[in-house]
Coordinates of C-alpha atoms in Angstrom, one line a residue:
M1 CA -4.3 -21.4 -30.2
Q2 CA -2.7 -22.9 -33.7
T3 CA -1.3 -19.6 -34.6
L4 CA 0.4 -19.6 -31.0
R5 CA 1.6 -23.1 -31.7
K6 CA 2.9 -21.9 -34.9
A7 CA 4.8 -19.0 -33.7
S8 CA 6.4 -21.4 -30.9
E9 CA 7.8 -23.5 -33.4
G10 CA 11.6 -23.7 -33.2
A11 CA 11.6 -21.5 -30.2
E12 CA 14.0 -22.4 -27.0
F13 CA 11.0 -23.2 -24.7
E14 CA 8.6 -25.9 -24.4
L15 CA 4.8 -25.0 -25.1
S16 CA 1.9 -26.8 -23.3
S17 CA -1.5 -25.3 -24.1
V18 CA -4.8 -25.8 -22.5
A19 CA -8.5 -24.6 -23.5
S20 CA -9.8 -23.5 -20.2
T21 CA -9.0 -21.9 -17.1
L22 CA -10.1 -25.0 -15.1
L23 CA -7.7 -27.1 -17.0
A24 CA -4.8 -24.5 -16.8
R25 CA -5.5 -24.5 -13.0
E26 CA -5.2 -28.5 -13.0
A27 CA -1.7 -28.0 -15.2
L28 CA -0.4 -25.6 -12.9
Q29 CA -0.9 -27.5 -10.2
Q30 CA 0.4 -30.8 -11.7
G31 CA 3.5 -29.3 -13.3
E32 CA 6.0 -26.6 -13.3
F33 CA 5.9 -23.7 -15.5
D34 CA 7.9 -20.6 -15.9
L35 CA 5.8 -18.4 -17.7
L36 CA 2.0 -18.1 -18.2
I37 CA 1.0 -17.0 -21.7
L38 CA -2.8 -15.5 -21.7
D39 CA -5.0 -15.8 -24.9
L40 CA -7.9 -13.4 -24.0
G41 CA -9.6 -14.3 -27.1
C42 CA -11.7 -11.1 -26.8
S43 CA -11.8 -7.6 -25.8
G44 CA -14.1 -5.5 -23.8
E45 CA -15.3 -6.5 -20.3
R46 CA -15.2 -10.5 -21.3
G47 CA -11.3 -9.7 -21.9
L48 CA -11.0 -7.6 -18.7
D49 CA -12.5 -10.7 -16.5
R50 CA -10.4 -13.2 -18.2
L51 CA -7.3 -10.8 -17.6
S52 CA -8.2 -10.7 -13.8
N53 CA -8.8 -14.4 -13.8
G54 CA -5.5 -15.3 -15.7
V55 CA -3.3 -13.2 -13.6
A56 CA -4.9 -14.6 -10.1
L57 CA -4.4 -18.4 -11.8
A58 CA -0.3 -17.4 -12.8
A59 CA 0.1 -17.1 -8.7
G60 CA 3.5 -15.0 -9.3
L61 CA 4.6 -16.6 -12.5
P62 CA 5.5 -14.1 -15.2
V63 CA 2.4 -13.6 -17.8
V64 CA 2.7 -12.5 -21.3
V65 CA -0.9 -11.4 -22.6
L66 CA -2.0 -11.9 -26.5
T67 CA -4.5 -9.3 -27.3
G68 CA -6.7 -8.4 -30.5
S69 CA -6.2 -6.2 -33.0
N70 CA -7.6 -3.3 -31.0
P71 CA -6.3 -3.8 -27.4
G72 CA -7.5 -0.6 -25.9
R73 CA -8.5 -0.9 -22.2
I74 CA -6.9 -4.4 -22.1
E75 CA -3.2 -3.2 -22.4
T76 CA -4.0 -0.3 -20.2
E77 CA -5.4 -2.9 -17.6
C78 CA -2.5 -5.0 -18.1
L79 CA 0.0 -2.4 -16.7
R80 CA -2.1 -1.8 -13.9
K81 CA -2.0 -5.3 -12.7
G82 CA 1.5 -5.6 -13.4
V83 CA 1.7 -7.5 -16.6
L84 CA 4.2 -5.5 -18.5
H85 CA 4.3 -7.6 -21.8
T86 CA 1.9 -7.5 -24.1
L87 CA 1.7 -8.8 -27.7
S88 CA -0.8 -8.4 -30.6
K89 CA -1.7 -11.8 -32.1
A90 CA -1.4 -9.4 -35.6
D91 CA 2.2 -9.1 -34.7
L92 CA 2.7 -12.6 -33.7
N93 CA 5.7 -14.5 -34.9
P94 CA 8.6 -16.7 -33.3
V95 CA 11.0 -13.8 -33.0
A96 CA 8.5 -11.6 -31.3
L97 CA 7.2 -14.4 -28.9
Q98 CA 10.5 -15.7 -28.0
R99 CA 11.5 -11.9 -27.1
A100 CA 8.5 -11.4 -25.0
V101 CA 8.8 -14.4 -23.3
R102 CA 12.5 -13.9 -22.4
C103 CA 11.9 -10.2 -21.5
A104 CA 9.0 -11.5 -19.1
I105 CA 11.1 -14.1 -17.4
D106 CA 14.6 -11.9 -17.0
R107 CA 12.1 -8.9 -15.8
H108 CA 10.4 -11.3 -13.2
A109 CA 13.7 -12.8 -12.0
I110 CA 15.0 -9.1 -11.5
G111 CA 11.9 -8.5 -9.7
Q112 CA 12.1 -11.4 -7.5
G113 CA 15.6 -10.4 -6.6
V114 CA 14.4 -6.8 -5.6
R115 CA 11.5 -8.2 -3.6
E116 CA 13.9 -10.5 -1.9
A117 CA 16.4 -7.6 -1.0
N118 CA 13.3 -5.7 0.2
E119 CA 12.3 -8.3 2.6
K120 CA 15.5 -8.5 4.2
L121 CA 15.7 -4.6 4.4
H122 CA 12.3 -4.8 6.3
D123 CA 13.4 -7.8 8.3
F124 CA 16.4 -5.6 9.4
A125 CA 14.4 -2.6 10.2
F126 CA 12.4 -5.0 12.3
R127 CA 15.0 -6.5 14.7
A128 CA 16.9 -3.5 14.6
S129 CA 13.6 -1.3 15.6
H130 CA 13.1 -4.1 18.4
D131 CA 16.7 -4.1 19.8
L132 CA 16.6 -0.1 20.2
K133 CA 13.7 -0.4 22.5
A134 CA 15.9 -2.2 25.1
P135 CA 18.2 0.8 25.8
L136 CA 15.5 3.3 25.6
R137 CA 13.4 1.3 28.3
R138 CA 16.8 1.3 30.6
V139 CA 17.3 5.0 29.8
R140 CA 13.6 5.7 30.8
A141 CA 14.2 3.7 34.2
L142 CA 17.3 5.7 35.0
L143 CA 15.4 8.8 34.5
G144 CA 12.8 7.7 36.8
F145 CA 15.8 6.9 39.4
V146 CA 17.1 10.5 39.0
E147 CA 13.7 12.1 39.7
E148 CA 13.3 9.9 42.6
E149 CA 16.9 10.8 44.1
L150 CA 16.3 14.5 43.5
G151 CA 12.7 14.4 45.1
G152 CA 11.5 18.1 45.8
D153 CA 15.2 19.6 46.0
C154 CA 15.8 20.1 42.4
S155 CA 15.3 23.4 40.7
Q156 CA 12.7 24.8 38.3
S157 CA 15.5 24.4 35.5
V158 CA 16.2 21.0 36.5
R159 CA 12.8 19.9 36.3
D160 CA 12.5 21.6 33.1
Y161 CA 15.6 19.5 31.6
V162 CA 14.1 16.2 33.1
S163 CA 10.7 16.9 31.1
R164 CA 12.5 17.8 28.1
M165 CA 14.5 14.2 28.5
E166 CA 11.2 12.4 28.8
A167 CA 9.6 14.5 25.8
Q168 CA 12.5 13.3 23.8
L169 CA 12.2 9.7 25.0
E170 CA 8.7 9.2 23.9
S171 CA 9.5 10.8 20.6
M172 CA 12.2 8.3 20.1
R173 CA 9.3 5.5 21.0
C174 CA 6.9 6.7 18.4
L175 CA 9.8 6.7 15.9
I176 CA 10.7 3.2 16.8
D177 CA 7.0 1.9 16.8
S178 CA 6.7 3.6 13.5
L179 CA 9.4 1.7 12.1
I180 CA 8.2 -1.6 13.5
T181 CA 4.9 -1.1 11.9
F182 CA 6.3 -0.2 8.8
A183 CA 8.6 -2.9 8.8
S184 CA 5.9 -5.5 9.6
A185 CA 3.6 -4.1 6.9
G186 CA 6.3 -4.4 4.3
S187 CA 7.2 -8.0 5.2
K188 CA 3.6 -9.5 5.4
P189 CA 2.5 -10.8 2.0
L190 CA -0.5 -9.4 0.8
R191 CA -4.0 -11.3 0.5
P192 CA -6.1 -9.8 -1.9
V193 CA -9.9 -10.6 -1.5
S194 CA -13.0 -8.7 -2.1
V195 CA -12.9 -5.9 0.5
E196 CA -16.2 -3.9 1.4
L197 CA -14.5 -0.6 2.0
E198 CA -17.7 0.2 4.4
Q199 CA -16.5 -2.5 6.4
A200 CA -12.8 -1.3 6.5
L201 CA -14.0 2.0 7.5
D202 CA -16.1 0.9 10.3
E203 CA -13.4 -1.1 11.7
A204 CA -11.0 2.0 11.4
L205 CA -13.3 4.3 13.3
Q206 CA -13.7 1.5 15.7
N207 CA -10.0 1.6 16.5
L208 CA -9.7 5.2 16.8
E209 CA -12.9 5.6 19.0
P210 CA -11.1 7.2 22.1
L211 CA -9.3 9.8 19.8
L212 CA -12.6 10.8 17.9
E213 CA -14.4 10.8 21.2
A214 CA -12.0 13.1 22.9
S215 CA -11.7 15.5 19.8
S216 CA -15.4 15.8 19.1
V217 CA -15.0 14.7 15.6
K218 CA -17.8 14.6 13.1
I219 CA -17.6 11.9 10.2
D220 CA -19.4 12.9 7.0
R221 CA -19.3 9.3 5.0
R222 CA -21.0 8.1 1.9
K223 CA -21.5 5.1 0.3
L224 CA -18.0 3.2 -0.5
P225 CA -17.4 0.3 -3.2
S226 CA -15.6 -3.1 -2.8
V227 CA -12.2 -3.4 -4.1
R228 CA -9.8 -6.2 -4.7
A229 CA -7.2 -5.7 -2.0
D230 CA -5.6 -7.2 1.6
K231 CA -8.2 -6.1 4.0
A232 CA -6.1 -5.4 6.8
G233 CA -4.0 -2.8 4.7
M234 CA -7.2 -1.3 3.6
V235 CA -8.1 -0.9 7.3
T236 CA -4.6 0.5 8.4
L237 CA -4.8 3.0 5.2
L238 CA -8.2 4.6 6.3
Q239 CA -7.3 4.4 10.0
N240 CA -3.8 6.5 9.3
L241 CA -5.6 8.9 7.2
I242 CA -8.4 9.8 9.5
E243 CA -6.0 9.9 12.5
N244 CA -4.2 12.6 10.5
C245 CA -7.0 14.5 10.0
V246 CA -7.4 14.7 13.6
K247 CA -4.1 15.5 14.3
F248 CA -3.7 18.5 12.2
A249 CA -7.3 19.8 12.8
G250 CA -7.5 23.6 12.8
E251 CA -9.6 25.9 15.6
E252 CA -12.9 24.3 14.6
A253 CA -14.1 21.0 15.4
P254 CA -12.8 18.4 13.1
L255 CA -15.0 17.6 10.1
I256 CA -13.8 14.7 8.1
Q257 CA -15.7 13.6 4.7
V258 CA -15.3 9.8 3.3
D259 CA -16.4 9.8 -0.4
S260 CA -15.8 8.0 -3.4
S261 CA -16.3 7.9 -7.1
V262 CA -16.1 5.0 -9.6
S263 CA -14.9 5.0 -13.1
E264 CA -14.5 2.0 -15.5
S265 CA -12.5 -0.6 -13.3
Q266 CA -11.4 1.5 -10.8
C267 CA -12.4 3.7 -7.6
E268 CA -10.9 6.6 -5.9
V269 CA -11.8 7.4 -2.5
T270 CA -11.3 10.5 -0.9
V271 CA -10.5 11.6 2.8
R272 CA -11.1 15.5 3.3
D273 CA -10.7 17.5 6.3
N274 CA -11.2 21.1 7.6
G275 CA -7.9 21.3 9.1
I276 CA -4.9 23.6 9.0
G277 CA -4.1 22.5 5.3
V278 CA -0.7 22.5 3.5
E279 CA 0.9 24.7 1.2
P280 CA 0.6 23.3 -2.3
S281 CA 4.4 23.3 -3.0
D282 CA 4.8 20.8 0.2
L283 CA 2.0 18.3 -0.8
S284 CA 4.4 15.4 -2.3
A285 CA 6.5 15.7 0.6
L286 CA 4.1 14.9 3.1
F287 CA 4.5 11.0 1.7
Q288 CA 8.2 10.9 2.2
P289 CA 9.4 8.9 5.7
F290 CA 9.8 11.2 8.8
A291 CA 7.9 13.7 7.3
R292 CA 7.0 16.3 9.5
L293 CA 6.0 19.7 8.3
E294 CA 6.4 22.4 10.4
V295 CA 2.6 23.6 10.4
K296 CA 1.2 22.8 13.9
E297 CA 3.5 22.3 17.2
G298 CA 2.9 19.3 19.7
V299 CA 1.7 17.0 17.1
P300 CA 2.6 13.4 18.1
G301 CA 4.0 10.9 15.9
A302 CA 7.4 10.1 13.6
G303 CA 6.1 11.3 10.6
M304 CA 5.6 7.6 9.2
G305 CA 1.6 7.5 8.6
L306 CA 1.4 8.7 5.3
Y307 CA 4.5 6.9 4.2
L308 CA 2.9 3.7 5.2
C309 CA -0.1 4.7 3.2
R310 CA 1.7 5.2 0.2
S311 CA 3.7 1.7 0.7
I312 CA 0.3 0.3 0.9
A313 CA -1.0 1.7 -2.1
D314 CA 2.3 1.0 -4.4
R315 CA 1.9 -2.8 -3.2
H316 CA -1.7 -2.8 -4.4
G317 CA -0.6 -1.3 -7.8
G318 CA -2.7 1.5 -6.7
D319 CA -2.0 5.5 -6.1
I320 CA -2.0 8.0 -3.5
W321 CA -2.0 11.5 -3.5
A322 CA -2.9 14.8 -1.7
T323 CA -4.3 18.2 -2.6
S324 CA -4.9 21.5 -0.6
A325 CA -5.5 25.1 -1.2
G326 CA -3.3 25.9 1.2
P327 CA -2.7 26.8 4.7
G328 CA -6.3 27.0 6.5
C329 CA -8.3 25.4 3.6
G330 CA -8.0 21.6 4.8
T331 CA -6.0 19.1 3.3
A332 CA -7.7 16.0 1.0
V333 CA -6.0 12.7 0.4
H334 CA -7.1 10.7 -2.7
F335 CA -6.3 7.0 -3.3
R336 CA -7.4 4.9 -6.2
F337 CA -7.5 1.2 -6.2
P338 CA -8.9 -1.7 -8.6
L339 CA -12.8 -2.5 -8.1
E340 CA -13.9 -5.7 -7.1
T341 CA -15.5 -7.0 -10.5
A342 CA -18.5 -9.6 -10.3

């Protein structure tokens, strides 16, 4: 702490220091601060715990982390948690500290502007999607009147035209519903808590119960860990992945495997199917908006499911990707999230 105070002498900011997390929480509640400087004081698991507690304590403030002489995992964990500014105590001096503080505050302001712009964009998409539903309902009603007027006197070609129009209206409805879902998910604030993925999977399967029963799906599930995440987001993520497995099933009855692996402070969950598979060159395109690869005819949806999954992963600072050996070999989607630490 003395080193930090000395390095802050003559700086263009005022430093207020406390000696514990409890005192820091009280200070943040009582006063207005522009930045949190977090002195981990140690490395290894204790340092990771202090980092997690400090980032949670910051509650949206920019953070500068002071590390020891051998930061190792700490710097990696800082990046994963969105803390972009670390400073080794060995390099601590007034110039370096002031530069780190200024960069952190400026970057935070830029990020805040981007977040506000994204919120406005999501709000626009949400409102526009709802407004589009009204004319869609009117067109569907008018088409119903046309069918009633024609009765049984119309030709087969006219019936085909009407059927094709109904199919296009249904596609438009799916697209609008997908936009509304995406806009809603992007505008809701994340509420990270300890989430048992076992329970999130149970809820996702319950939501999909009619589809799973109709498709005679077999689920092979292994024990899943707990993660630090938004519970609703985890349910949506798992639900979309499993629904995709059913949609793109092959000739055999769908078999879906849900498994996980744990390494250090992260877990990787894999949802694997025995479906139609994907060309390896097309895998990255799966997570683009409105991605509808021509691999199977008659599949409902607007191609927004995996894009929404990617959005959920990105907002959590996680990662998501797909693997497949090619057509007929099934597809696996993997996502990686931070573990819930005790």
